[in-house]
GROMACS .gro file of N, CA and C in nm:
model
  489
    1UNK      N    1   0.325  -8.741   9.776
    1UNK     CA    2   0.369  -8.728   9.913
    1UNK      C    3   0.458  -8.846   9.951
    2UNK      N    4   0.415  -8.966   9.917
    2UNK     CA    5   0.492  -9.086   9.949
    2UNK      C    6   0.625  -9.085   9.872
    3UNK      N    7   0.623  -9.040   9.748
    3UNK     CA    8   0.743  -9.033   9.665
    3UNK      C    9   0.844  -8.935   9.726
    4UNK      N   10   0.795  -8.823   9.778
    4UNK     CA   11   0.880  -8.724   9.841
    4UNK      C   12   0.948  -8.781   9.964
    5UNK      N   13   0.879  -8.859  10.043
    5UNK     CA   14   0.934  -8.920  10.164
    5UNK      C   15   1.043  -9.021  10.128
    6UNK      N   16   1.022  -9.100  10.025
    6UNK     CA   17   1.121  -9.198   9.981
    6UNK      C   18   1.246  -9.127   9.931
    7UNK      N   19   1.230  -9.020   9.851
    7UNK     CA   20   1.345  -8.944   9.801
    7UNK      C   21   1.423  -8.882   9.915
    8UNK      N   22   1.355  -8.827  10.014
    8UNK     CA   23   1.419  -8.765  10.129
    8UNK      C   24   1.498  -8.870  10.208
    9UNK      N   25   1.441  -8.988  10.225
    9UNK     CA   26   1.508  -9.097  10.296
    9UNK      C   27   1.632  -9.142  10.220
   10UNK      N   28   1.622  -9.150  10.087
   10UNK     CA   29   1.736  -9.188  10.003
   10UNK      C   30   1.845  -9.082  10.011
   11UNK      N   31   1.807  -8.954  10.006
   11UNK     CA   32   1.905  -8.845  10.018
   11UNK      C   33   1.974  -8.851  10.154
   12UNK      N   34   1.897  -8.874  10.259
   12UNK     CA   35   1.953  -8.882  10.393
   12UNK      C   36   2.051  -8.999  10.404
   13UNK      N   37   2.014  -9.112  10.347
   13UNK     CA   38   2.101  -9.229  10.348
   13UNK      C   39   2.230  -9.200  10.273
   14UNK      N   40   2.220  -9.135  10.158
   14UNK     CA   41   2.338  -9.101  10.079
   14UNK      C   42   2.428  -9.003  10.154
   15UNK      N   43   2.368  -8.904  10.219
   15UNK     CA   44   2.444  -8.807  10.298
   15UNK      C   45   2.518  -8.876  10.411
   16UNK      N   46   2.448  -8.964  10.482
   16UNK     CA   47   2.512  -9.037  10.591
   16UNK      C   48   2.624  -9.127  10.541
   17UNK      N   49   2.606  -9.187  10.424
   17UNK     CA   50   2.709  -9.272  10.367
   17UNK      C   51   2.834  -9.191  10.334
   18UNK      N   52   2.815  -9.071  10.280
   18UNK     CA   53   2.928  -8.983  10.247
   18UNK      C   54   3.002  -8.942  10.375
   19UNK      N   55   2.926  -8.906  10.477
   19UNK     CA   56   2.988  -8.868  10.605
   19UNK      C   57   3.065  -8.987  10.662
   20UNK      N   58   3.003  -9.104  10.660
   20UNK     CA   59   3.066  -9.226  10.709
   20UNK      C   60   3.197  -9.253  10.636
   21UNK      N   61   3.195  -9.250  10.504
   21UNK     CA   62   3.314  -9.280  10.424
   21UNK      C   63   3.423  -9.175  10.444
   22UNK      N   64   3.383  -9.050  10.459
   22UNK     CA   65   3.481  -8.944  10.482
   22UNK      C   66   3.549  -8.962  10.617
   23UNK      N   67   3.470  -8.987  10.721
   23UNK     CA   68   3.527  -9.007  10.854
   23UNK      C   69   3.616  -9.131  10.858
   24UNK      N   70   3.572  -9.238  10.791
   24UNK     CA   71   3.650  -9.361  10.784
   24UNK      C   72   3.783  -9.334  10.715
   25UNK      N   73   3.779  -9.261  10.606
   25UNK     CA   74   3.900  -9.229  10.531
   25UNK      C   75   3.996  -9.144  10.615
   26UNK      N   76   3.943  -9.044  10.684
   26UNK     CA   77   4.027  -8.957  10.766
   26UNK      C   78   4.094  -9.035  10.880
   27UNK      N   79   4.018  -9.123  10.944
   27UNK     CA   80   4.075  -9.204  11.052
   27UNK      C   81   4.187  -9.293  10.998
   28UNK      N   82   4.166  -9.354  10.883
   28UNK     CA   83   4.271  -9.438  10.825
   28UNK      C   84   4.395  -9.358  10.787
   29UNK      N   85   4.376  -9.237  10.735
   29UNK     CA   86   4.490  -9.151  10.701
   29UNK      C   87   4.569  -9.118  10.827
   30UNK      N   88   4.499  -9.088  10.936
   30UNK     CA   89   4.566  -9.054  11.060
   30UNK      C   90   4.645  -9.173  11.113
   31UNK      N   91   4.586  -9.291  11.107
   31UNK     CA   92   4.656  -9.411  11.154
   31UNK      C   93   4.777  -9.442  11.065
   32UNK      N   94   4.765  -9.419  10.935
   32UNK     CA   95   4.879  -9.436  10.844
   32UNK      C   96   4.990  -9.336  10.877
   33UNK      N   97   4.951  -9.213  10.911
   33UNK     CA   98   5.048  -9.111  10.949
   33UNK      C   99   5.125  -9.152  11.074
   34UNK      N  100   5.054  -9.211  11.169
   34UNK     CA  101   5.119  -9.258  11.291
   34UNK      C  102   5.218  -9.369  11.260
   35UNK      N  103   5.182  -9.457  11.169
   35UNK     CA  104   5.273  -9.564  11.128
   35UNK      C  105   5.399  -9.506  11.064
   36UNK      N  106   5.382  -9.403  10.981
   36UNK     CA  107   5.498  -9.337  10.920
   36UNK      C  108   5.589  -9.274  11.026
   37UNK      N  109   5.528  -9.210  11.124
   37UNK     CA  110   5.608  -9.149  11.231
   37UNK      C  111   5.681  -9.256  11.312
   38UNK      N  112   5.616  -9.370  11.334
   38UNK     CA  113   5.681  -9.481  11.404
   38UNK      C  114   5.805  -9.527  11.328
   39UNK      N  115   5.796  -9.532  11.195
   39UNK     CA  116   5.912  -9.570  11.115
   39UNK      C  117   6.025  -9.469  11.131
   40UNK      N  118   5.992  -9.341  11.133
   40UNK     CA  119   6.094  -9.238  11.151
   40UNK      C  120   6.160  -9.249  11.288
   41UNK      N  121   6.079  -9.273  11.390
   41UNK     CA  122   6.135  -9.290  11.524
   41UNK      C  123   6.225  -9.413  11.532
   42UNK      N  124   6.188  -9.518  11.464
   42UNK     CA  125   6.269  -9.640  11.461
   42UNK      C  126   6.403  -9.612  11.394
   43UNK      N  127   6.403  -9.530  11.290
   43UNK     CA  128   6.528  -9.494  11.223
   43UNK      C  129   6.618  -9.414  11.317
   44UNK      N  130   6.560  -9.319  11.391
   44UNK     CA  131   6.639  -9.241  11.488
   44UNK      C  132   6.699  -9.333  11.593
   45UNK      N  133   6.620  -9.425  11.644
   45UNK     CA  134   6.669  -9.519  11.745
   45UNK      C  135   6.781  -9.605  11.687
   46UNK      N  136   6.765  -9.651  11.565
   46UNK     CA  137   6.868  -9.735  11.502
   46UNK      C  138   6.997  -9.659  11.483
   47UNK      N  139   6.988  -9.539  11.432
   47UNK     CA  140   7.109  -9.458  11.409
   47UNK      C  141   7.178  -9.427  11.540
   48UNK      N  142   7.099  -9.388  11.640
   48UNK     CA  143   7.158  -9.358  11.771
   48UNK      C  144   7.221  -9.482  11.834
   49UNK      N  145   7.157  -9.596  11.817
   49UNK     CA  146   7.211  -9.721  11.874
   49UNK      C  147   7.343  -9.760  11.810
   50UNK      N  148   7.360  -9.728  11.685
   50UNK     CA  149   7.487  -9.755  11.617
   50UNK      C  150   7.590  -9.649  11.651
   51UNK      N  151   7.545  -9.523  11.658
   51UNK     CA  152   7.638  -9.412  11.679
   51UNK      C  153   7.696  -9.406  11.820
   52UNK      N  154   7.615  -9.437  11.919
   52UNK     CA  155   7.664  -9.425  12.057
   52UNK      C  156   7.790  -9.509  12.082
   53UNK      N  157   7.792  -9.638  12.048
   53UNK     CA  158   7.916  -9.713  12.071
   53UNK      C  159   8.034  -9.664  11.984
   54UNK      N  160   8.003  -9.620  11.862
   54UNK     CA  161   8.110  -9.569  11.776
   54UNK      C  162   8.171  -9.442  11.835
   55UNK      N  163   8.087  -9.357  11.889
   55UNK     CA  164   8.138  -9.233  11.950
   55UNK      C  165   8.222  -9.267  12.073
   56UNK      N  166   8.169  -9.355  12.156
   56UNK     CA  167   8.241  -9.392  12.278
   56UNK      C  168   8.373  -9.461  12.243
   57UNK      N  169   8.372  -9.540  12.138
   57UNK     CA  170   8.494  -9.609  12.096
   57UNK      C  171   8.600  -9.517  12.038
   58UNK      N  172   8.562  -9.399  11.999
   58UNK     CA  173   8.657  -9.302  11.943
   58UNK      C  174   8.682  -9.186  12.037
   59UNK      N  175   8.678  -9.213  12.165
   59UNK     CA  176   8.700  -9.107  12.264
   59UNK      C  177   8.843  -9.055  12.251
   60UNK      N  178   8.856  -8.923  12.235
   60UNK     CA  179   8.990  -8.864  12.221
   60UNK      C  180   9.070  -8.872  12.352
   61UNK      N  181   9.202  -8.859  12.341
   61UNK     CA  182   9.289  -8.867  12.458
   61UNK      C  183   9.290  -8.736  12.536
   62UNK      N  184   9.264  -8.625  12.470
   62UNK     CA  185   9.268  -8.494  12.534
   62UNK      C  186   9.143  -8.473  12.620
   63UNK      N  187   9.165  -8.422  12.739
   63UNK     CA  188   9.056  -8.405  12.838
   63UNK      C  189   8.947  -8.311  12.786
   64UNK      N  190   8.982  -8.202  12.724
   64UNK     CA  191   8.881  -8.106  12.676
   64UNK      C  192   8.792  -8.169  12.570
   65UNK      N  193   8.852  -8.249  12.482
   65UNK     CA  194   8.773  -8.316  12.379
   65UNK      C  195   8.683  -8.425  12.439
   66UNK      N  196   8.730  -8.488  12.546
   66UNK     CA  197   8.648  -8.587  12.614
   66UNK      C  198   8.523  -8.522  12.675
   67UNK      N  199   8.541  -8.405  12.734
   67UNK     CA  200   8.429  -8.333  12.795
   67UNK      C  201   8.330  -8.289  12.687
   68UNK      N  202   8.383  -8.235  12.578
   68UNK     CA  203   8.296  -8.194  12.467
   68UNK      C  204   8.221  -8.314  12.409
   69UNK      N  205   8.290  -8.427  12.400
   69UNK     CA  206   8.226  -8.546  12.346
   69UNK      C  207   8.116  -8.597  12.441
   70UNK      N  208   8.137  -8.581  12.570
   70UNK     CA  209   8.033  -8.619  12.667
   70UNK      C  210   7.907  -8.535  12.647
   71UNK      N  211   7.924  -8.408  12.618
   71UNK     CA  212   7.808  -8.322  12.591
   71UNK      C  213   7.734  -8.372  12.467
   72UNK      N  214   7.810  -8.409  12.364
   72UNK     CA  215   7.748  -8.464  12.243
   72UNK      C  216   7.674  -8.594  12.273
   73UNK      N  217   7.735  -8.678  12.356
   73UNK     CA  218   7.671  -8.804  12.395
   73UNK      C  219   7.540  -8.779  12.470
   74UNK      N  220   7.537  -8.676  12.549
   74UNK     CA  221   7.414  -8.641  12.622
   74UNK      C  222   7.303  -8.605  12.523
   75UNK      N  223   7.338  -8.526  12.421
   75UNK     CA  224   7.239  -8.489  12.319
   75UNK      C  225   7.187  -8.612  12.244
   76UNK      N  226   7.279  -8.700  12.205
   76UNK     CA  227   7.238  -8.821  12.134
   76UNK      C  228   7.151  -8.908  12.224
   77UNK      N  229   7.187  -8.919  12.350
   77UNK     CA  230   7.109  -8.999  12.445
   77UNK      C  231   6.970  -8.941  12.466
   78UNK      N  232   6.959  -8.810  12.476
   78UNK     CA  233   6.827  -8.746  12.489
   78UNK      C  234   6.743  -8.775  12.366
   79UNK      N  235   6.804  -8.762  12.248
   79UNK     CA  236   6.733  -8.793  12.124
   79UNK      C  237   6.685  -8.937  12.121
   80UNK      N  238   6.770  -9.028  12.168
   80UNK     CA  239   6.736  -9.170  12.173
   80UNK      C  240   6.615  -9.192  12.264
   81UNK      N  241   6.619  -9.135  12.383
   81UNK     CA  242   6.510  -9.157  12.479
   81UNK      C  243   6.380  -9.088  12.436
   82UNK      N  244   6.390  -8.974  12.369
   82UNK     CA  245   6.270  -8.911  12.314
   82UNK      C  246   6.208  -8.998  12.205
   83UNK      N  247   6.292  -9.059  12.123
   83UNK     CA  248   6.241  -9.148  12.017
   83UNK      C  249   6.174  -9.271  12.078
   84UNK      N  250   6.235  -9.326  12.181
   84UNK     CA  251   6.175  -9.442  12.248
   84UNK      C  252   6.041  -9.403  12.310
   85UNK      N  253   6.036  -9.285  12.372
   85UNK     CA  254   5.912  -9.236  12.431
   85UNK      C  255   5.804  -9.218  12.326
   86UNK      N  256   5.840  -9.164  12.211
   86UNK     CA  257   5.744  -9.144  12.102
   86UNK      C  258   5.697  -9.274  12.040
   87UNK      N  259   5.779  -9.378  12.053
   87UNK     CA  260   5.747  -9.506  11.991
   87UNK      C  261   5.661  -9.594  12.081
   88UNK      N  262   5.644  -9.552  12.205
   88UNK     CA  263   5.564  -9.634  12.297
   88UNK      C  264   5.428  -9.662  12.236
   89UNK      N  265   5.385  -9.785  12.245
   89UNK     CA  266   5.265  -9.832  12.177
   89UNK      C  267   5.139  -9.783  12.248
   90UNK      N  268   5.050  -9.728  12.169
   90UNK     CA  269   4.918  -9.690  12.217
   90UNK      C  270   4.818  -9.790  12.162
   91UNK      N  271   4.725  -9.830  12.246
   91UNK     CA  272   4.622  -9.924  12.201
   91UNK      C  273   4.508  -9.845  12.138
   92UNK      N  274   4.476  -9.879  12.015
   92UNK     CA  275   4.364  -9.818  11.947
   92UNK      C  276   4.253  -9.920  11.933
   93UNK      N  277   4.135  -9.884  11.978
   93UNK     CA  278   4.024  -9.980  11.971
   93UNK      C  279   3.964  -9.977  11.831
   94UNK      N  280   3.903 -10.089  11.796
   94UNK     CA  281   3.837 -10.098  11.666
   94UNK      C  282   3.723  -9.998  11.659
   95UNK      N  283   3.704  -9.945  11.541
   95UNK     CA  284   3.599  -9.846  11.524
   95UNK      C  285   3.520  -9.878  11.399
   96UNK      N  286   3.394  -9.902  11.407
   96UNK     CA  287   3.318  -9.936  11.528
   96UNK      C  288   3.352 -10.077  11.575
   97UNK      N  289   3.333 -10.099  11.703
   97UNK     CA  290   3.365 -10.227  11.765
   97UNK      C  291   3.281 -10.338  11.701
   98UNK      N  292   3.345 -10.446  11.652
   98UNK     CA  293   3.270 -10.552  11.585
   98UNK      C  294   3.161 -10.615  11.672
   99UNK      N  295   3.191 -10.630  11.801
   99UNK     CA  296   3.090 -10.689  11.891
   99UNK      C  297   2.969 -10.597  11.902
  100UNK      N  298   2.996 -10.467  11.915
  100UNK     CA  299   2.887 -10.369  11.921
  100UNK      C  300   2.810 -10.367  11.791
  101UNK      N  301   2.880 -10.381  11.680
  101UNK     CA  302   2.812 -10.384  11.550
  101UNK      C  303   2.705 -10.492  11.547
  102UNK      N  304   2.739 -10.609  11.596
  102UNK     CA  305   2.642 -10.717  11.592
  102UNK      C  306   2.534 -10.699  11.698
  103UNK      N  307   2.575 -10.669  11.820
  103UNK     CA  308   2.479 -10.664  11.930
  103UNK      C  309   2.389 -10.540  11.926
  104UNK      N  310   2.449 -10.424  11.913
  104UNK     CA  311   2.372 -10.300  11.924
  104UNK      C  312   2.313 -10.254  11.791
  105UNK      N  313   2.385 -10.278  11.682
  105UNK     CA  314   2.340 -10.225  11.554
  105UNK      C  315   2.259 -10.326  11.473
  106UNK      N  316   2.250 -10.447  11.520
  106UNK     CA  317   2.183 -10.553  11.445
  106UNK      C  318   2.040 -10.517  11.405
  107UNK      N  319   1.969 -10.454  11.494
  107UNK     CA  320   1.829 -10.422  11.468
  107UNK      C  321   1.806 -10.278  11.425
  108UNK      N  322   1.913 -10.204  11.401
  108UNK     CA  323   1.898 -10.064  11.361
  108UNK      C  324   1.885 -10.053  11.210
  109UNK      N  325   1.832  -9.939  11.170
  109UNK     CA  326   1.820  -9.914  11.026
  109UNK      C  327   1.957  -9.877  10.970
  110UNK      N  328   1.967  -9.879  10.838
  110UNK     CA  329   2.093  -9.844  10.773
  110UNK      C  330   2.133  -9.700  10.807
  111UNK      N  331   2.036  -9.611  10.812
  111UNK     CA  332   2.065  -9.472  10.846
  111UNK      C  333   2.124  -9.461  10.987
  112UNK      N  334   2.066  -9.533  11.082
  112UNK     CA  335   2.118  -9.529  11.218
  112UNK      C  336   2.258  -9.589  11.224
  113UNK      N  337   2.280  -9.695  11.149
  113UNK     CA  338   2.412  -9.758  11.146
  113UNK      C  339   2.517  -9.662  11.091
  114UNK      N  340   2.489  -9.601  10.977
  114UNK     CA  341   2.582  -9.503  10.919
  114UNK      C  342   2.606  -9.388  11.016
  115UNK      N  343   2.501  -9.338  11.075
  115UNK     CA  344   2.510  -9.225  11.167
  115UNK      C  345   2.597  -9.259  11.288
  116UNK      N  346   2.568  -9.371  11.353
  116UNK     CA  347   2.643  -9.409  11.472
  116UNK      C  348   2.788  -9.440  11.440
  117UNK      N  349   2.811  -9.512  11.330
  117UNK     CA  350   2.948  -9.548  11.292
  117UNK      C  351   3.029  -9.424  11.254
  118UNK      N  352   2.967  -9.332  11.181
  118UNK     CA  353   3.037  -9.209  11.142
  118UNK      C  354   3.074  -9.128  11.265
  119UNK      N  355   2.984  -9.121  11.360
  119UNK     CA  356   3.013  -9.048  11.484
  119UNK      C  357   3.125  -9.117  11.562
  120UNK      N  358   3.124  -9.251  11.564
  120UNK     CA  359   3.230  -9.326  11.631
  120UNK      C  360   3.365  -9.300  11.565
  121UNK      N  361   3.369  -9.298  11.431
  121UNK     CA  362   3.493  -9.267  11.359
  121UNK      C  363   3.542  -9.127  11.396
  122UNK      N  364   3.451  -9.031  11.402
  122UNK     CA  365   3.490  -8.893  11.434
  122UNK      C  366   3.549  -8.885  11.574
  123UNK      N  367   3.489  -8.953  11.670
  123UNK     CA  368   3.541  -8.952  11.807
  123UNK      C  369   3.679  -9.017  11.813
  124UNK      N  370   3.695  -9.131  11.745
  124UNK     CA  371   3.824  -9.200  11.744
  124UNK      C  372   3.930  -9.114  11.675
  125UNK      N  373   3.890  -9.045  11.569
  125UNK     CA  374   3.983  -8.960  11.496
  125UNK      C  375   4.043  -8.855  11.589
  126UNK      N  376   3.960  -8.791  11.671
  126UNK     CA  377   4.011  -8.686  11.760
  126UNK      C  378   4.103  -8.743  11.868
  127UNK      N  379   4.074  -8.862  11.917
  127UNK     CA  380   4.163  -8.926  12.014
  127UNK      C  381   4.297  -8.961  11.948
  128UNK      N  382   4.291  -9.016  11.828
  128UNK     CA  383   4.412  -9.054  11.757
  128UNK      C  384   4.492  -8.930  11.718
  129UNK      N  385   4.424  -8.822  11.683
  129UNK     CA  386   4.490  -8.697  11.646
  129UNK      C  387   4.572  -8.642  11.762
  130UNK      N  388   4.519  -8.650  11.883
  130UNK     CA  389   4.595  -8.605  12.001
  130UNK      C  390   4.724  -8.686  12.015
  131UNK      N  391   4.714  -8.818  12.002
  131UNK     CA  392   4.833  -8.903  12.009
  131UNK      C  393   4.929  -8.871  11.896
  132UNK      N  394   4.874  -8.845  11.779
  132UNK     CA  395   4.956  -8.813  11.663
  132UNK      C  396   5.033  -8.683  11.683
  133UNK      N  397   4.968  -8.583  11.739
  133UNK     CA  398   5.035  -8.455  11.763
  133UNK      C  399   5.151  -8.471  11.861
  134UNK      N  400   5.131  -8.550  11.966
  134UNK     CA  401   5.238  -8.576  12.061
  134UNK      C  402   5.352  -8.653  11.993
  135UNK      N  403   5.317  -8.748  11.909
  135UNK     CA  404   5.418  -8.827  11.838
  135UNK      C  405   5.497  -8.737  11.742
  136UNK      N  406   5.431  -8.641  11.676
  136UNK     CA  407   5.501  -8.547  11.587
  136UNK      C  408   5.604  -8.467  11.664
  137UNK      N  409   5.566  -8.424  11.783
  137UNK     CA  410   5.659  -8.348  11.867
  137UNK      C  411   5.779  -8.434  11.901
  138UNK      N  412   5.756  -8.560  11.938
  138UNK     CA  413   5.865  -8.652  11.973
  138UNK      C  414   5.956  -8.679  11.854
  139UNK      N  415   5.898  -8.692  11.736
  139UNK     CA  416   5.979  -8.714  11.615
  139UNK      C  417   6.072  -8.594  11.595
  140UNK      N  418   6.017  -8.475  11.601
  140UNK     CA  419   6.098  -8.354  11.579
  140UNK      C  420   6.204  -8.336  11.687
  141UNK      N  421   6.165  -8.356  11.813
  141UNK     CA  422   6.261  -8.340  11.923
  141UNK      C  423   6.373  -8.444  11.915
  142UNK      N  424   6.336  -8.569  11.891
  142UNK     CA  425   6.438  -8.674  11.886
  142UNK      C  426   6.534  -8.651  11.770
  143UNK      N  427   6.479  -8.610  11.655
  143UNK     CA  428   6.566  -8.583  11.541
  143UNK      C  429   6.660  -8.467  11.571
  144UNK      N  430   6.607  -8.360  11.630
  144UNK     CA  431   6.688  -8.242  11.659
  144UNK      C  432   6.802  -8.275  11.756
  145UNK      N  433   6.769  -8.338  11.869
  145UNK     CA  434   6.872  -8.371  11.967
  145UNK      C  435   6.974  -8.468  11.909
  146UNK      N  436   6.927  -8.569  11.838
  146UNK     CA  437   7.020  -8.667  11.780
  146UNK      C  438   7.110  -8.602  11.676
  147UNK      N  439   7.053  -8.518  11.592
  147UNK     CA  440   7.133  -8.452  11.488
  147UNK      C  441   7.239  -8.360  11.550
  148UNK      N  442   7.200  -8.282  11.650
  148UNK     CA  443   7.297  -8.194  11.716
  148UNK      C  444   7.409  -8.277  11.779
  149UNK      N  445   7.369  -8.384  11.849
  149UNK     CA  446   7.469  -8.468  11.914
  149UNK      C  447   7.561  -8.538  11.816
  150UNK      N  448   7.504  -8.592  11.709
  150UNK     CA  449   7.585  -8.666  11.612
  150UNK      C  450   7.680  -8.575  11.535
  151UNK      N  451   7.629  -8.463  11.489
  151UNK     CA  452   7.713  -8.370  11.412
  151UNK      C  453   7.825  -8.315  11.500
  152UNK      N  454   7.791  -8.277  11.622
  152UNK     CA  455   7.896  -8.224  11.710
  152UNK      C  456   7.997  -8.332  11.746
  153UNK      N  457   7.952  -8.456  11.766
  153UNK     CA  458   8.045  -8.565  11.797
  153UNK      C  459   8.141  -8.590  11.681
  154UNK      N  460   8.086  -8.590  11.561
  154UNK     CA  461   8.171  -8.610  11.443
  154UNK      C  462   8.275  -8.499  11.432
  155UNK      N  463   8.232  -8.375  11.452
  155UNK     CA  464   8.326  -8.262  11.446
  155UNK      C  465   8.431  -8.271  11.556
  156UNK      N  466   8.389  -8.305  11.677
  156UNK     CA  467   8.484  -8.315  11.789
  156UNK      C  468   8.585  -8.425  11.763
  157UNK      N  469   8.539  -8.541  11.718
  157UNK     CA  470   8.632  -8.652  11.690
  157UNK      C  471   8.725  -8.615  11.576
  158UNK      N  472   8.672  -8.552  11.473
  158UNK     CA  473   8.757  -8.511  11.360
  158UNK      C  474   8.863  -8.411  11.403
  159UNK      N  475   8.821  -8.308  11.476
  159UNK     CA  476   8.916  -8.206  11.520
  159UNK      C  477   9.021  -8.267  11.615
  160UNK      N  478   8.978  -8.359  11.703
  160UNK     CA  479   9.073  -8.419  11.795
  160UNK      C  480   9.176  -8.507  11.723
  161UNK      N  481   9.138  -8.566  11.612
  161UNK     CA  482   9.232  -8.648  11.534
  161UNK      C  483   9.329  -8.562  11.455
  162UNK      N  484   9.280  -8.445  11.408
  162UNK     CA  485   9.363  -8.355  11.329
  162UNK      C  486   9.466  -8.285  11.418
  163UNK      N  487   9.424  -8.249  11.538
  163UNK     CA  488   9.515  -8.173  11.628
  163UNK      C  489   9.613  -8.263  11.695
   0.00000   0.00000   0.00000
């Protein structure tokens, strides 16, 4: 009977450890994904920051081409501002909080520690996932608007130089 209780406790501890490690891994993957998206947004901002003055500096003399180029500039500007919006910094709290680890978990059993920490990781994961989904939308929108604006600006400037 005593042996069965020890085995059950060991199995429970192992199960909680697996859950803990899985949740920890998923949260880290999500945070890494956000970092990757931040890099992509930074690239969009950099390209737009370089392209905007170049486009303005190559404004054609013909009025119709100037109007078309303004439309392209609007697209590039929208892409730039969407990228900046997506890059806005979100504060992510430590999971589990180190102070809480010492104060609240100090006297808990290993099973309780794994259980509480795994649950904390799961809660943080869902909060971070919401931010990540919004950031994905901003990455796609900023890239789309910037690409449309840049390609159309290049075509307008090229056609205005040829004509």
